[in-house]
Coordinates of C-alpha atoms in Angstrom, one line a residue:
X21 CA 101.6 122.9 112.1
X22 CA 98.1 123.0 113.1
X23 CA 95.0 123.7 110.9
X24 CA 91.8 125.3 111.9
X25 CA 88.7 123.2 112.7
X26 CA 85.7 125.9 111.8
X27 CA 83.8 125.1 109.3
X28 CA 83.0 127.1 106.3
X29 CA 80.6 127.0 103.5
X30 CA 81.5 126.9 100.0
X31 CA 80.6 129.1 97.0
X32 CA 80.9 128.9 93.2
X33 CA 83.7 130.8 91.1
X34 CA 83.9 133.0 88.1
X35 CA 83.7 129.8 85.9
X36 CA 80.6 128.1 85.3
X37 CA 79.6 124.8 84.0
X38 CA 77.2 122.6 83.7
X39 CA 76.7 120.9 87.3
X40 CA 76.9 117.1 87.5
X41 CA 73.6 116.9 89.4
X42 CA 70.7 118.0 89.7
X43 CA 69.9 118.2 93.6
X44 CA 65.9 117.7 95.0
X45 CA 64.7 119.8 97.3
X46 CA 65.7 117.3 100.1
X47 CA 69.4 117.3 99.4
X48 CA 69.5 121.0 98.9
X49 CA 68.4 121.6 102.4
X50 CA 70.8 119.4 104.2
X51 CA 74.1 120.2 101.4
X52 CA 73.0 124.1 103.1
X53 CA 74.3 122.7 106.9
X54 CA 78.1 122.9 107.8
X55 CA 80.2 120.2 109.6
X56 CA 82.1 120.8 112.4
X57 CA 85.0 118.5 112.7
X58 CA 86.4 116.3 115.1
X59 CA 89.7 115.0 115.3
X60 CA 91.0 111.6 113.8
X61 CA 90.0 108.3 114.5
X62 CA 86.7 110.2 116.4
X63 CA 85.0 111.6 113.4
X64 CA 81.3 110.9 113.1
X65 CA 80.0 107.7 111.7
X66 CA 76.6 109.1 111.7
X67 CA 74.6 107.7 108.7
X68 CA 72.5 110.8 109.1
X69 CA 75.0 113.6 108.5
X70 CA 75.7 116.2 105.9
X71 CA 75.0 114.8 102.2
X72 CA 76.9 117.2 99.8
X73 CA 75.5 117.4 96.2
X74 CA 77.8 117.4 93.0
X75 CA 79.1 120.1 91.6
X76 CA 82.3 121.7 89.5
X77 CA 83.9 124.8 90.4
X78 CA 83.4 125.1 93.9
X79 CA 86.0 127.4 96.2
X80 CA 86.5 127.1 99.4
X81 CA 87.9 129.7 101.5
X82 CA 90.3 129.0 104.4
X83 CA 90.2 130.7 108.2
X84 CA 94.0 131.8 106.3
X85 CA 93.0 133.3 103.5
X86 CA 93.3 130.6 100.7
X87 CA 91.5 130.2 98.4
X88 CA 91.0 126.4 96.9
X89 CA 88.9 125.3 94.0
X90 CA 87.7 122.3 93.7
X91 CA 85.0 119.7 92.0
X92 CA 82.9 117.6 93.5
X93 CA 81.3 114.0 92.5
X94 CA 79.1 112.5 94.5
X95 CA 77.0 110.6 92.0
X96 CA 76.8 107.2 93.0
X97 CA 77.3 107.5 96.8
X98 CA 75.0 105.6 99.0
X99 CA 75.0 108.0 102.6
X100 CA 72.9 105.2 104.0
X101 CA 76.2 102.9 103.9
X102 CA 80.1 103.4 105.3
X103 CA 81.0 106.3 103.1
X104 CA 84.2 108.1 102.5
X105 CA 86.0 110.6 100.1
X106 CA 89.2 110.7 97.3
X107 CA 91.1 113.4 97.5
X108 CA 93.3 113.8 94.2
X109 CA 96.1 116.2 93.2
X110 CA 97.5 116.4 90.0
X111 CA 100.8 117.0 88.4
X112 CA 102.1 120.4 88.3
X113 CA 101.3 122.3 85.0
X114 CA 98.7 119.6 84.2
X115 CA 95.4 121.2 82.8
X116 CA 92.7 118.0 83.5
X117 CA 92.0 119.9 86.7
X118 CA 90.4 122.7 84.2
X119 CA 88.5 119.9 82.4
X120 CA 86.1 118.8 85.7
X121 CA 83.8 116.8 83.0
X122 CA 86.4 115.0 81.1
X123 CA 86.9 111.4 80.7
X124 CA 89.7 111.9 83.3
X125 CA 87.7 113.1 86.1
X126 CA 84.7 111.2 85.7
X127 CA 87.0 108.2 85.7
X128 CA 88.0 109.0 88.8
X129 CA 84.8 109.6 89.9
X130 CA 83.4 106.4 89.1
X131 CA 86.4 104.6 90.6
X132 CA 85.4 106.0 94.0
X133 CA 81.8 105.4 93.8
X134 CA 82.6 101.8 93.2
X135 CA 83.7 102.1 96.8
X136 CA 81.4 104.5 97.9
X137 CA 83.6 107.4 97.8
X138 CA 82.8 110.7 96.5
X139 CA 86.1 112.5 94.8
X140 CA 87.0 115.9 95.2
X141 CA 89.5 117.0 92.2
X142 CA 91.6 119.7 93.8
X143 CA 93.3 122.4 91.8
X144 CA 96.4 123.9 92.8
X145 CA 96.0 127.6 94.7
X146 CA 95.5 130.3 92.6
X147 CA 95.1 128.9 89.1
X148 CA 98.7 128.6 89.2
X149 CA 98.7 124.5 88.0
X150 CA 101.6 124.3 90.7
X151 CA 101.5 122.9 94.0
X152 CA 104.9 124.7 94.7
X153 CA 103.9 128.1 94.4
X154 CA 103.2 130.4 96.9
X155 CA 103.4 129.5 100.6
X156 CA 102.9 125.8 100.5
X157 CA 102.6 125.1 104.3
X158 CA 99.8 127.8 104.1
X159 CA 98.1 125.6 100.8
X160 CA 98.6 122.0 103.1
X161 CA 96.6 123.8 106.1
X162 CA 94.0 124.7 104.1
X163 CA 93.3 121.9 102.6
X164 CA 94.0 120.1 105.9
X165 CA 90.7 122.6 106.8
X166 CA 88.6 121.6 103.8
X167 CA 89.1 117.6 104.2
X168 CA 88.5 117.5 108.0
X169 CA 85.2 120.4 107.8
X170 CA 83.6 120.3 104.7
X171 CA 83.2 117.0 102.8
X172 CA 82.1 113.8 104.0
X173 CA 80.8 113.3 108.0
X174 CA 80.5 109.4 107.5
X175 CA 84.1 108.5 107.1
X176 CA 84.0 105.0 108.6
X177 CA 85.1 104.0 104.6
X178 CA 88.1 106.1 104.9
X179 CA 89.6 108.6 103.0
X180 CA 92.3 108.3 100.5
X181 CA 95.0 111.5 99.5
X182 CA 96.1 110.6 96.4
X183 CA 98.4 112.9 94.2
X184 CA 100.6 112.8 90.6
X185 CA 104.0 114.4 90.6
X186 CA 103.6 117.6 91.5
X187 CA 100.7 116.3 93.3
X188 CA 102.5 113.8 95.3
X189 CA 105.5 115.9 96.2
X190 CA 103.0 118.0 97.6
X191 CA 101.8 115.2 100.2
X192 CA 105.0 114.2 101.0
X193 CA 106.5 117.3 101.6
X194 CA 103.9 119.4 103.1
X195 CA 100.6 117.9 103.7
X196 CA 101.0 114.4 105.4
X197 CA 104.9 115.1 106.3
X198 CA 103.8 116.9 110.0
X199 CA 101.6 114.5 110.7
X200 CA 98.5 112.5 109.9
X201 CA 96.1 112.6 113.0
X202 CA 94.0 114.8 111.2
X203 CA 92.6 111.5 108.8
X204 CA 90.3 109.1 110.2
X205 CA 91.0 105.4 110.7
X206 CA 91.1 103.4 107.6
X207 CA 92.6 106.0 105.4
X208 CA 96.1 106.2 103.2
X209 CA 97.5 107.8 100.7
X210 CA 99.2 106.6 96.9
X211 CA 101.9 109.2 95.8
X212 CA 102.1 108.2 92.4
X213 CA 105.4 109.7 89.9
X214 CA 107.5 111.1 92.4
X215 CA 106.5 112.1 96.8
X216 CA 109.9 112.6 97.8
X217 CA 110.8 114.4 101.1
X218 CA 114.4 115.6 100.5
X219 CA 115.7 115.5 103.4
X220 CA 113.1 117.6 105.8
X221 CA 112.1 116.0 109.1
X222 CA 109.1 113.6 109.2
X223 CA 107.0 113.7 112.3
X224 CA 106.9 110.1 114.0
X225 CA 103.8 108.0 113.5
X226 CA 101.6 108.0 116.3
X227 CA 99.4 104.7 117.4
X228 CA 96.7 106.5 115.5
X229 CA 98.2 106.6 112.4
X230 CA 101.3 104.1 112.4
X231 CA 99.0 101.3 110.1
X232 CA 97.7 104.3 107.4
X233 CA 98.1 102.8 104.1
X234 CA 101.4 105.1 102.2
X235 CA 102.3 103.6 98.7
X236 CA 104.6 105.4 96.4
X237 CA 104.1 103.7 92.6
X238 CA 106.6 104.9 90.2
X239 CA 107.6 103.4 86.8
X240 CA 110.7 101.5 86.4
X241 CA 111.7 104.1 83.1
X242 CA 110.6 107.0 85.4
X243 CA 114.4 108.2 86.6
X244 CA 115.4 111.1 85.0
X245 CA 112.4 113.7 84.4
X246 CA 113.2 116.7 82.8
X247 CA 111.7 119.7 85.0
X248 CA 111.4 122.9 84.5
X249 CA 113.8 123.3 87.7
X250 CA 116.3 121.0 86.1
X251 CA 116.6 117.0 85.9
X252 CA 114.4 115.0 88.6
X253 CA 114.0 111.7 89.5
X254 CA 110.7 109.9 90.6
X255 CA 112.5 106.9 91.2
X256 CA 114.7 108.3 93.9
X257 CA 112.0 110.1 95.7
X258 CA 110.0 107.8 95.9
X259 CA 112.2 105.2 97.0
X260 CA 114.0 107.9 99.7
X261 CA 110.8 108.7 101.0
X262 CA 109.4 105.3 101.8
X263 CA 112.5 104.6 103.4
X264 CA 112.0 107.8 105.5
X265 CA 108.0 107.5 106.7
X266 CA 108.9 104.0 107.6
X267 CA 111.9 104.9 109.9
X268 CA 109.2 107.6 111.2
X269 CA 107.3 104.2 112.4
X270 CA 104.7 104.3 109.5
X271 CA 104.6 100.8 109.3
X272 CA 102.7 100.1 106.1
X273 CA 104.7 102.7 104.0
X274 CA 105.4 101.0 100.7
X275 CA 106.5 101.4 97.3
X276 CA 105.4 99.5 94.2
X277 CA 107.3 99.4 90.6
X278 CA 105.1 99.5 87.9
X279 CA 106.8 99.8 84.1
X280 CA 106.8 103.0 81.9
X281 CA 108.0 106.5 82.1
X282 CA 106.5 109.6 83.9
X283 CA 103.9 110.1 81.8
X284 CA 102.2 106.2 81.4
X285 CA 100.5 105.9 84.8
X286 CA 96.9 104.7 84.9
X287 CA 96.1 106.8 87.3
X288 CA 92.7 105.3 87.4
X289 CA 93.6 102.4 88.0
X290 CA 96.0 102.9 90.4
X291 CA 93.9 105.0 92.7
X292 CA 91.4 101.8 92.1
X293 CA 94.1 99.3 93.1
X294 CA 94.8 101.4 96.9
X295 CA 91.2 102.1 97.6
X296 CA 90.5 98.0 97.1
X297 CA 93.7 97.7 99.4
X298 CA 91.9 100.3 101.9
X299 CA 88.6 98.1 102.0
X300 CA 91.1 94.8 103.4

């Protein structure tokens, strides 16, 4: 699957909250320019490029027809150094997407500014809170689209996909599993409470992308989930799909064991943990 490279700008939804920022003159001008993107491992390490200004309920419309909101934090990012972004997806039916200035997402913010990162809190398409409804090869291509056109330009400090149940079975299954040219050098993902591919074909790692950083953490206790599409294990999918990516030739495709069940992960702290793995 391929995803288009125009770029697009982005503009505010229905809801309306208070915005994170307030942006100078300055940083209005430039957060006005569009990025057109290049392809992986030859995106810009410009220290000049486009600096994007914080803000919640931002949509950005795809060249095929999605729609994806999104918040943006980027309080704390120094565009004069190696920057980079954090991508996170949560759990299907989870609300914390809804709550872009709770003590959850400004966690998560801070965690990547401490890297300087600035974190994009996706929602799932069409306020559905499930990142298996609808056409989902259609959602992973435009939000290939929005990560490669619209975010950061300076990438030499990598970006990380990171994603909770729901949110990691979608990066298995549809965004990183036909490939991962698309993310610059120095990036990886952490599919955290489940990432499983079940079976569907992985496309072989390329020299480009054979040493991005893939870590599935799941809980010891986390083995029988009760879904809403019948019993599910995080255990097994995670442990399947490492096995999988790494007979695809990802080479640094992992899985750590933390304890608790599907609902005790500090995610937090594990998106903390991989992004201090990404800067090694």
């Amino acid at each position: 699957m391929t995803s288009p490279r125009s770029a697009l700008a982005t503009t505010p939804v229905r809801r309306v909250r208070t915005p994170l920022l307030r942006a100078g003159a300055g940083l209005l001008a430039v957060a006005a320019l569009a990025l057109t993107a290049t392809p992986a491992h030859a995106v810009s390490t410009s220290s000049t490029g486009w600096h994007p200004v914080s803000g919640t309920d931002r949509t950005f419309r795809a060249d095929n027809g999605i729609a994806l909101t999104y918040h943006y934090y980027a309080d704390g990012v120094d565009w004069d150094r190696p920057a980079g972004a954090v991508f996170y997806f949560d759990g299907d039916g989870t609300a914390r997407a809804e709550q872009p200035e709770g003590r959850f997402a400004t966690r998560l913010a801070e965690v990547a500014a401490e890297t300087n990162r600035a974190f994009v809190f996706v929602e799932a398409p069409n306020g559905t809170r499930s990142w298996r409804a609808g056409d989902t090869a259609a959602t992973a291509a435009a939000v290939r689209q929005f990560a490669t056109t619209n975010i950061t330009p300076t990438t030499d400090a990598g970006v990380l996909m990171a994603g909770y149940s729901g949110g990691a079975e979608f990066l298995s299954r549809s965004l990183l599993r036909e490939g991962m040219d698309w993310l610059p050098a120095g990036s990886g993902a952490a599919l955290i409470g489940g990432g499983g591919t079940y079976g569907q074909p992985i496309a072989e790692a390329t020299p480009a992308t054979d040493d991005l950083d893939l870590t599935w953490v799941v809980g010891d206790r986390d083995g029988a989930y009760a879904s809403d599409s019948g019993s599910w294990s995080a255990l097994d999918a995670a442990a399947q799909a490492e096995t999988e990516y790494r007979e695809a030739g990802y080479d640094q495709a992992q899985r750590i064991t933390t304890a608790g069940a599907h609902t005790d992960y500090d995610i937090p702290g594990i998106v903390a943990e991989r992004l201090a793995e990404l800067g090694r």
